[in-house]
Amino acid sequence: MTAATPTTTSSEAQAWLDADVALVEGVTSRAARTLRQALGIATVRDLLEHYPHQGRYRDIGEQVALSDAPLNEPVTIVGTVARWNVIRPRGRRLTIAKAQLVDDAGGRVEASFFNQEWRARQTPAGTRVAVSGTLERFRSALQLRNPKLVVLDEGEAPDEADRIQPTYPATEALPSARIARYATAALQGLGNLADYLPIELRRRHGLLDLDSALRRIHRPAGLDEVGPARDRLVYDELLSLQVGLQQRRYRLECEAVGLAQPPVPGGLAARFVAGLAFAPTGAQSRAFDGIGADLAAAKPMHRLLQGDVGSGKTLVAAWTMLCALDHGHQAVLMAPTEVLAEQHLRTLTALLAPLGVNAPTGPRLELLTGSTTRRKRRGLLAELAVGDVGLLIGTHAVLEDVVAFDDLGVVVIDEQHRFGVEHRTRLRDKRADQRSPDVLVMTATPIPRSLALTLYGDLDVTVLDELPPGRQEVRTKVLPSASPRRARLYDFVRERVAAGERAYVVCPLVSESEALDVAAAEEVHRHLSGDVFADLGVALVHGRLSGAERDAAMEAFRSGAAQVLVATTVIEVGVDVPEATIMIVEDADRFGISQLHQLRGRVGRGTARSYCVLFSSAPTDDEVDSPRLAAMSATTDGFKLAETDLELRGEGSLFDTRQSGLPDLKLAKLVRDFGWVVRSREDARELVAGDPELTGHPLLAAEVRRRYGDERLAALETG
Ligand code: ADP
Ligand code: MG
C-alpha cells in the first residue's frame, strides 16, 4: 500500500503560509484590503493565526427528524418553509416573523425570528432550509427561537463538518462567518505542513501535530477537539518565546566577559550584615547566596530582584554594592525619580553608618541628580572618574556620557520597569574595558510568576517572598467619597497623631493638565490645614514644587513637625516614614491596583497597626462597585493582587507598558496557561543548553527566528 500522495510538499506548505491572503479562494481583492486594514491580516499565516474566540464555538447539533428530536438540546432540522406569519404585538416596537417548517418526514416546527421581517422575503414558502437551535415545546407546538438558518439546494444535506461553528473576532464589514469560510479555504490550500516541534517534546506532553492542531482549532469535528488543538498552539507560542530568550541569553553570555567579585569574608559586605540591628530574613539570606554566586562567576550577572513593598530590597542592594567595593570596584544605583534617589541616599547613609561611610577613612557615598548644583557636580564627576567615590546613587543623570567611572563593578537599577532597555545597556557600557559589570534590577511591583518567567526568560529571578518579622497587615476600608464616616475618620487621624503617628492623604494626578491636578491637591491641603486639622501640621508635596520646597515638606513630615502629608503620587514608591500608619487615598477609583498597592505599602512599615482608607467616587456604599478596590480590601499580598490585576486588565495591557517588542502571544494567556509557561521554559532551557543554535532541530530554529528575530528579542529584554 502506498501513502496518499500529498497535494503539496512541505516547503510549498511553508510558502503558502507566507502567501498573500488575496490568494485564498473566495477572498476578493476588496476583502483582502479589509482583512488587512481591519484585522491586520496580510498573509495566509495571519489568517490561520486569527484564532476563533475560545469557548465560543457553537455546536449546532446533529441533524435529526423532528419525530426523534430531543427537547432543549441543540439540533438541526432540515425541511421546507410552508408559510410565514409576521406578528406585531400591540404596544411594543417589535416584530416577530414566524415560519412554519415541514421536515422530510412531515413533522412540523415553528421557527420564530425577532425583528427580522426580511427573512420572509429572503426564504419564501417553498425554500428548503436547515435550521439549527434549541428545540422547545410551547403549548403543544414545537418551536425554535432565533435559530440559525441556512438555505439548501434541492436534495442537499447540511455539511456535518459545519456542525461546530467557531466565532471569530470580526468586524461589521467582515463577519465571523465570512472569516470562517476564508479560514477553511486557507486550510484546504495547506496540504502537507511539516511539524517543527521535535517529536520527543510532542510525546512528552501528549501534543497534537501542528497540521491537526491548526485544522482542529478552526474546524473541529467536535467540541472536545478544541482543547488539545489549543494546547498545542499555546505551547508553540510559549516555547518559541522561551527558546528565543534562552538563545539570546546564551549569545550574550558567550560574548560578554564580566568581573569575578565574590563576597569577601570579613569584608565590608560581611561586616555590614554582621552589624545590622536585626537578622536578615530567610529570603534575604537566600538572595545573598544567589547574588553572591553570580558575583563570583566571571560571566556578568543579569538578575531580577522582585520583592513586595517593605520586603527589604534596599538591604540586598546595599550588600551587593558593598561586594563591589570589597574588590576595589565602584557601584551605582539608579532610581526613576529624585524623591526615590534621595530616599535611597538617606536609607543607605543610615544603613552604612556603622561602616564609617563618608567618614574620612570610610567609603564615599554620593548623590547625582538633575538638581545637583554645577559646582558640586563638577567635583563629583572628577572624583568618580578616579575612583574616589565608590558608591553613587542617582537618577537618569548618571547615564550621561560625562559620567565616567574608574572601575564600575555593580549596577543596581531600582523600579526597572520605569527604564528602557537602552538605559541598562548604557550603564553596562560604562567601563573603559570590554568587560561588563554585574547588573541587579529590582522591582517592587510584584509581577505574577507566570509573567516574570515569560518576560524575564533571560534573567535569573530572585523573589523576596518573606516580610521582616513584626509587620502587621494593613487594615483596608473602602468608603464612598461622601460617606458620613469621613468625619469619624478625621477624628481617628487626630487620635493616632496624638499617639505619635502620622497620616498620608493622597490626591491623584489624572487630568490632562498637571496644573489642574496640583490645584486640586492644593485645595485639599487648604481644606485640611485651614479647617479639619487646623491644630495640626499639614504639609503638601507635589511634582510642581522645587526640590528645596519638596525636601522641606518631606522633612517636616519625617521629623513629625507635620503630622499629615497631602501628596500627589510623587510618594508612590519608596518613601519610608515608619511612624506613618494611616493612608487615605482620595478618588481611589482612578488608580490601578499596583499603584494602590504601592501607596498602601507606605504604611505598615513600623510595628504599629496601620490603616488604609480608599475613597471611591461612588456616591453611596451600595454603589461602590469596583473590582479593583474590592481586591485591595481582600488581600495585602502583592503577588495575589498582581494576578488579579493581570486578569482584570487583560494581559495585553501589561505588554503595552513595554512599548516595543510585544511577545507574539495570540492564544496563550499567562495566568491560565501557567502550566505551559513553566513546561515550555524548562524545555527551552534543556534544548538550548544541549544545542544552543538548535542545529539538531533546524525547523524549530527557523520557526523561532521567524517569530522572534534578534531585534524583537532585544526589544523584549528587560530594561
Ligand atoms: P523595600 O525596598 O523592599 O520596599 P526596604 O528595603 O525599604 O523595603 O525595607 C523596609 C523596611 O524594613 C526598612 O525600614 C528596613 O530597614 C526594614 N528591614 C529590612 N530588612 C529587615 C529585616 N531583615 N528585619 C527587620 N527589618 C528589616
Ligand atoms: Mg526600598
PDB file of N, CA and C in Angstrom, residues 607-670:
ATOM      1  N   THR A 607       5.886  48.842  63.615  1.00  0.00           N
ATOM      2  CA  THR A 607       5.188  47.731  64.266  1.00  0.00           C
ATOM      3  C   THR A 607       3.782  48.132  64.693  1.00  0.00           C
ATOM      4  N   ALA A 608       3.427  49.430  64.583  1.00  0.00           N
ATOM      5  CA  ALA A 608       2.085  49.861  64.989  1.00  0.00           C
ATOM      6  C   ALA A 608       1.058  49.429  63.948  1.00  0.00           C
ATOM      7  N   ARG A 609      -0.156  49.170  64.409  1.00  0.00           N
ATOM      8  CA  ARG A 609      -1.223  48.791  63.486  1.00  0.00           C
ATOM      9  C   ARG A 609      -1.484  49.920  62.493  1.00  0.00           C
ATOM     10  N   SER A 610      -1.656  49.567  61.241  1.00  0.00           N
ATOM     11  CA  SER A 610      -1.835  50.595  60.222  1.00  0.00           C
ATOM     12  C   SER A 610      -3.152  50.423  59.473  1.00  0.00           C
ATOM     13  N   TYR A 611      -3.570  51.527  58.854  1.00  0.00           N
ATOM     14  CA  TYR A 611      -4.888  51.580  58.225  1.00  0.00           C
ATOM     15  C   TYR A 611      -4.789  52.228  56.855  1.00  0.00           C
ATOM     16  N   CYS A 612      -5.639  51.742  55.952  1.00  0.00           N
ATOM     17  CA  CYS A 612      -5.709  52.344  54.625  1.00  0.00           C
ATOM     18  C   CYS A 612      -7.179  52.576  54.309  1.00  0.00           C
ATOM     19  N   VAL A 613      -7.525  53.807  53.955  1.00  0.00           N
ATOM     20  CA  VAL A 613      -8.909  54.103  53.583  1.00  0.00           C
ATOM     21  C   VAL A 613      -8.918  54.556  52.129  1.00  0.00           C
ATOM     22  N   LEU A 614      -9.676  53.845  51.321  1.00  0.00           N
ATOM     23  CA  LEU A 614      -9.754  54.165  49.899  1.00  0.00           C
ATOM     24  C   LEU A 614     -11.105  54.814  49.640  1.00  0.00           C
ATOM     25  N   PHE A 615     -11.100  56.089  49.284  1.00  0.00           N
ATOM     26  CA  PHE A 615     -12.359  56.759  48.972  1.00  0.00           C
ATOM     27  C   PHE A 615     -12.711  56.540  47.515  1.00  0.00           C
ATOM     28  N   SER A 616     -13.928  56.064  47.320  1.00  0.00           N
ATOM     29  CA  SER A 616     -14.406  55.817  45.975  1.00  0.00           C
ATOM     30  C   SER A 616     -15.301  56.978  45.574  1.00  0.00           C
ATOM     31  N   SER A 617     -15.353  57.264  44.269  1.00  0.00           N
ATOM     32  CA  SER A 617     -16.198  58.369  43.827  1.00  0.00           C
ATOM     33  C   SER A 617     -17.675  57.972  43.835  1.00  0.00           C
ATOM     34  N   ALA A 618     -17.973  56.710  44.065  1.00  0.00           N
ATOM     35  CA  ALA A 618     -19.378  56.302  44.133  1.00  0.00           C
ATOM     36  C   ALA A 618     -20.067  57.076  45.257  1.00  0.00           C
ATOM     37  N   PRO A 619     -21.323  57.486  45.003  1.00  0.00           N
ATOM     38  CA  PRO A 619     -21.992  58.335  45.985  1.00  0.00           C
ATOM     39  C   PRO A 619     -22.359  57.616  47.288  1.00  0.00           C
ATOM     40  N   THR A 620     -22.725  56.351  47.208  1.00  0.00           N
ATOM     41  CA  THR A 620     -23.125  55.656  48.433  1.00  0.00           C
ATOM     42  C   THR A 620     -22.426  54.313  48.539  1.00  0.00           C
ATOM     43  N   ASP A 621     -22.487  53.750  49.731  1.00  0.00           N
ATOM     44  CA  ASP A 621     -21.895  52.443  49.990  1.00  0.00           C
ATOM     45  C   ASP A 621     -22.311  51.395  48.967  1.00  0.00           C
ATOM     46  N   ASP A 622     -23.641  51.390  48.686  1.00  0.00           N
ATOM     47  CA  ASP A 622     -24.170  50.353  47.807  1.00  0.00           C
ATOM     48  C   ASP A 622     -23.631  50.476  46.398  1.00  0.00           C
ATOM     49  N   GLU A 623     -23.204  51.687  46.069  1.00  0.00           N
ATOM     50  CA  GLU A 623     -22.808  51.874  44.682  1.00  0.00           C
ATOM     51  C   GLU A 623     -21.310  51.710  44.451  1.00  0.00           C
ATOM     52  N   VAL A 624     -20.586  51.446  45.526  1.00  0.00           N
ATOM     53  CA  VAL A 624     -19.164  51.172  45.340  1.00  0.00           C
ATOM     54  C   VAL A 624     -19.056  49.817  44.658  1.00  0.00           C
ATOM     55  N   ASP A 625     -18.642  49.848  43.414  1.00  0.00           N
ATOM     56  CA  ASP A 625     -18.644  48.601  42.661  1.00  0.00           C
ATOM     57  C   ASP A 625     -17.369  48.563  41.838  1.00  0.00           C
ATOM     58  N   SER A 626     -16.264  48.429  42.514  1.00  0.00           N
ATOM     59  CA  SER A 626     -15.010  48.408  41.790  1.00  0.00           C
ATOM     60  C   SER A 626     -14.266  47.132  42.142  1.00  0.00           C
ATOM     61  N   PRO A 627     -14.074  46.262  41.147  1.00  0.00           N
ATOM     62  CA  PRO A 627     -13.352  45.023  41.444  1.00  0.00           C
ATOM     63  C   PRO A 627     -11.938  45.301  41.948  1.00  0.00           C
ATOM     64  N   ARG A 628     -11.372  46.432  41.530  1.00  0.00           N
ATOM     65  CA  ARG A 628     -10.012  46.741  41.982  1.00  0.00           C
ATOM     66  C   ARG A 628     -10.008  47.087  43.462  1.00  0.00           C
ATOM     67  N   LEU A 629     -10.948  47.939  43.866  1.00  0.00           N
ATOM     68  CA  LEU A 629     -10.997  48.305  45.282  1.00  0.00           C
ATOM     69  C   LEU A 629     -11.378  47.085  46.118  1.00  0.00           C
ATOM     70  N   ALA A 630     -12.245  46.240  45.574  1.00  0.00           N
ATOM     71  CA  ALA A 630     -12.619  45.021  46.305  1.00  0.00           C
ATOM     72  C   ALA A 630     -11.387  44.140  46.510  1.00  0.00           C
ATOM     73  N   ALA A 631     -10.575  44.017  45.464  1.00  0.00           N
ATOM     74  CA  ALA A 631      -9.365  43.194  45.579  1.00  0.00           C
ATOM     75  C   ALA A 631      -8.438  43.774  46.632  1.00  0.00           C
ATOM     76  N   MET A 632      -8.351  45.113  46.648  1.00  0.00           N
ATOM     77  CA  MET A 632      -7.462  45.766  47.612  1.00  0.00           C
ATOM     78  C   MET A 632      -7.885  45.489  49.048  1.00  0.00           C
ATOM     79  N   SER A 633      -9.208  45.454  49.285  1.00  0.00           N
ATOM     80  CA  SER A 633      -9.593  45.209  50.671  1.00  0.00           C
ATOM     81  C   SER A 633      -9.558  43.715  50.991  1.00  0.00           C
ATOM     82  N   ALA A 634      -9.496  42.874  49.967  1.00  0.00           N
ATOM     83  CA  ALA A 634      -9.493  41.426  50.226  1.00  0.00           C
ATOM     84  C   ALA A 634      -8.110  40.889  50.600  1.00  0.00           C
ATOM     85  N   THR A 635      -7.045  41.502  50.099  1.00  0.00           N
ATOM     86  CA  THR A 635      -5.713  40.956  50.384  1.00  0.00           C
ATOM     87  C   THR A 635      -4.650  42.044  50.387  1.00  0.00           C
ATOM     88  N   THR A 636      -3.563  41.791  51.109  1.00  0.00           N
ATOM     89  CA  THR A 636      -2.424  42.709  51.041  1.00  0.00           C
ATOM     90  C   THR A 636      -1.252  42.045  50.329  1.00  0.00           C
ATOM     91  N   ASP A 637      -1.480  40.827  49.838  1.00  0.00           N
ATOM     92  CA  ASP A 637      -0.415  40.095  49.168  1.00  0.00           C
ATOM     93  C   ASP A 637      -0.212  40.637  47.748  1.00  0.00           C
ATOM     94  N   GLY A 638       0.942  41.252  47.530  1.00  0.00           N
ATOM     95  CA  GLY A 638       1.210  41.905  46.262  1.00  0.00           C
ATOM     96  C   GLY A 638       1.163  40.969  45.071  1.00  0.00           C
ATOM     97  N   PHE A 639       1.574  39.738  45.275  1.00  0.00           N
ATOM     98  CA  PHE A 639       1.574  38.814  44.149  1.00  0.00           C
ATOM     99  C   PHE A 639       0.156  38.399  43.788  1.00  0.00           C
ATOM    100  N   LYS A 640      -0.685  38.235  44.815  1.00  0.00           N
ATOM    101  CA  LYS A 640      -2.089  37.920  44.528  1.00  0.00           C
ATOM    102  C   LYS A 640      -2.741  39.086  43.806  1.00  0.00           C
ATOM    103  N   LEU A 641      -2.450  40.297  44.276  1.00  0.00           N
ATOM    104  CA  LEU A 641      -3.026  41.473  43.642  1.00  0.00           C
ATOM    105  C   LEU A 641      -2.563  41.584  42.191  1.00  0.00           C
ATOM    106  N   ALA A 642      -1.315  41.238  41.972  1.00  0.00           N
ATOM    107  CA  ALA A 642      -0.787  41.327  40.611  1.00  0.00           C
ATOM    108  C   ALA A 642      -1.508  40.341  39.687  1.00  0.00           C
ATOM    109  N   GLU A 643      -1.814  39.164  40.211  1.00  0.00           N
ATOM    110  CA  GLU A 643      -2.555  38.190  39.402  1.00  0.00           C
ATOM    111  C   GLU A 643      -3.946  38.730  39.071  1.00  0.00           C
ATOM    112  N   THR A 644      -4.596  39.292  40.101  1.00  0.00           N
ATOM    113  CA  THR A 644      -5.931  39.846  39.878  1.00  0.00           C
ATOM    114  C   THR A 644      -5.863  40.951  38.836  1.00  0.00           C
ATOM    115  N   ASP A 645      -4.866  41.794  38.970  1.00  0.00           N
ATOM    116  CA  ASP A 645      -4.683  42.897  38.044  1.00  0.00           C
ATOM    117  C   ASP A 645      -4.539  42.381  36.619  1.00  0.00           C
ATOM    118  N   LEU A 646      -3.723  41.357  36.498  1.00  0.00           N
ATOM    119  CA  LEU A 646      -3.477  40.769  35.184  1.00  0.00           C
ATOM    120  C   LEU A 646      -4.782  40.265  34.584  1.00  0.00           C
ATOM    121  N   GLU A 647      -5.604  39.631  35.436  1.00  0.00           N
ATOM    122  CA  GLU A 647      -6.866  39.108  34.927  1.00  0.00           C
ATOM    123  C   GLU A 647      -7.853  40.221  34.595  1.00  0.00           C
ATOM    124  N   LEU A 648      -7.911  41.236  35.463  1.00  0.00           N
ATOM    125  CA  LEU A 648      -8.878  42.316  35.253  1.00  0.00           C
ATOM    126  C   LEU A 648      -8.526  43.154  34.029  1.00  0.00           C
ATOM    127  N   ARG A 649      -7.262  43.445  33.878  1.00  0.00           N
ATOM    128  CA  ARG A 649      -6.882  44.358  32.792  1.00  0.00           C
ATOM    129  C   ARG A 649      -6.651  43.640  31.490  1.00  0.00           C
ATOM    130  N   GLY A 650      -6.483  42.345  31.561  1.00  0.00           N
ATOM    131  CA  GLY A 650      -6.136  41.622  30.352  1.00  0.00           C
ATOM    132  C   GLY A 650      -4.648  41.719  30.174  1.00  0.00           C
ATOM    133  N   GLU A 651      -4.117  40.714  29.537  1.00  0.00           N
ATOM    134  CA  GLU A 651      -2.669  40.641  29.504  1.00  0.00           C
ATOM    135  C   GLU A 651      -2.051  41.641  28.551  1.00  0.00           C
ATOM    136  N   GLY A 652      -2.813  41.991  27.517  1.00  0.00           N
ATOM    137  CA  GLY A 652      -2.286  42.927  26.533  1.00  0.00           C
ATOM    138  C   GLY A 652      -1.800  44.204  27.195  1.00  0.00           C
ATOM    139  N   SER A 653      -2.554  44.668  28.171  1.00  0.00           N
ATOM    140  CA  SER A 653      -2.246  45.955  28.774  1.00  0.00           C
ATOM    141  C   SER A 653      -0.880  45.942  29.443  1.00  0.00           C
ATOM    142  N   LEU A 654      -0.490  44.792  29.950  1.00  0.00           N
ATOM    143  CA  LEU A 654       0.803  44.731  30.613  1.00  0.00           C
ATOM    144  C   LEU A 654       1.930  44.858  29.617  1.00  0.00           C
ATOM    145  N   PHE A 655       1.744  44.220  28.477  1.00  0.00           N
ATOM    146  CA  PHE A 655       2.797  44.290  27.475  1.00  0.00           C
ATOM    147  C   PHE A 655       2.889  45.682  26.886  1.00  0.00           C
ATOM    148  N   ASP A 656       1.774  46.406  26.872  1.00  0.00           N
ATOM    149  CA  ASP A 656       1.779  47.759  26.329  1.00  0.00           C
ATOM    150  C   ASP A 656       2.838  48.610  26.995  1.00  0.00           C
ATOM    151  N   THR A 657       3.011  48.417  28.288  1.00  0.00           N
ATOM    152  CA  THR A 657       3.934  49.270  29.003  1.00  0.00           C
ATOM    153  C   THR A 657       5.364  49.040  28.518  1.00  0.00           C
ATOM    154  N   ARG A 658       5.566  47.984  27.802  1.00  0.00           N
ATOM    155  CA  ARG A 658       6.913  47.705  27.324  1.00  0.00           C
ATOM    156  C   ARG A 658       7.147  48.348  25.964  1.00  0.00           C
ATOM    157  N   GLN A 659       6.105  48.974  25.466  1.00  0.00           N
ATOM    158  CA  GLN A 659       6.196  49.787  24.256  1.00  0.00           C
ATOM    159  C   GLN A 659       6.548  49.036  22.993  1.00  0.00           C
ATOM    160  N   SER A 660       7.657  48.358  22.975  1.00  0.00           N
ATOM    161  CA  SER A 660       8.007  47.713  21.713  1.00  0.00           C
ATOM    162  C   SER A 660       8.216  46.236  21.962  1.00  0.00           C
ATOM    163  N   GLY A 661       8.300  45.498  20.894  1.00  0.00           N
ATOM    164  CA  GLY A 661       8.664  44.104  21.005  1.00  0.00           C
ATOM    165  C   GLY A 661       7.679  43.280  21.805  1.00  0.00           C
ATOM    166  N   LEU A 662       6.390  43.462  21.555  1.00  0.00           N
ATOM    167  CA  LEU A 662       5.417  42.642  22.248  1.00  0.00           C
ATOM    168  C   LEU A 662       5.635  41.187  21.901  1.00  0.00           C
ATOM    169  N   PRO A 663       5.615  40.323  22.893  1.00  0.00           N
ATOM    170  CA  PRO A 663       5.734  38.919  22.531  1.00  0.00           C
ATOM    171  C   PRO A 663       4.509  38.507  21.710  1.00  0.00           C
ATOM    172  N   ASP A 664       4.735  37.596  20.813  1.00  0.00           N
ATOM    173  CA  ASP A 664       3.725  37.236  19.845  1.00  0.00           C
ATOM    174  C   ASP A 664       2.785  36.197  20.437  1.00  0.00           C
ATOM    175  N   LEU A 665       2.044  36.573  21.446  1.00  0.00           N
ATOM    176  CA  LEU A 665       1.172  35.603  22.090  1.00  0.00           C
ATOM    177  C   LEU A 665      -0.260  35.840  21.633  1.00  0.00           C
ATOM    178  N   LYS A 666      -0.707  34.994  20.717  1.00  0.00           N
ATOM    179  CA  LYS A 666      -2.058  35.193  20.201  1.00  0.00           C
ATOM    180  C   LYS A 666      -3.055  34.377  20.989  1.00  0.00           C
ATOM    181  N   LEU A 667      -2.622  33.217  21.448  1.00  0.00           N
ATOM    182  CA  LEU A 667      -3.534  32.321  22.160  1.00  0.00           C
ATOM    183  C   LEU A 667      -3.201  32.225  23.634  1.00  0.00           C
ATOM    184  N   ALA A 668      -1.915  32.205  23.947  1.00  0.00           N
ATOM    185  CA  ALA A 668      -1.503  31.915  25.317  1.00  0.00           C
ATOM    186  C   ALA A 668      -1.958  33.014  26.260  1.00  0.00           C
ATOM    187  N   LYS A 669      -2.497  32.621  27.398  1.00  0.00           N
ATOM    188  CA  LYS A 669      -2.857  33.545  28.466  1.00  0.00           C
ATOM    189  C   LYS A 669      -2.029  33.116  29.660  1.00  0.00           C
ATOM    190  N   LEU A 670      -1.173  34.047  30.107  1.00  0.00           N
ATOM    191  CA  LEU A 670      -0.138  33.615  31.041  1.00  0.00           C
ATOM    192  C   LEU A 670      -0.683  33.072  32.352  1.00  0.00           C
TER     193      LEU A 670
END
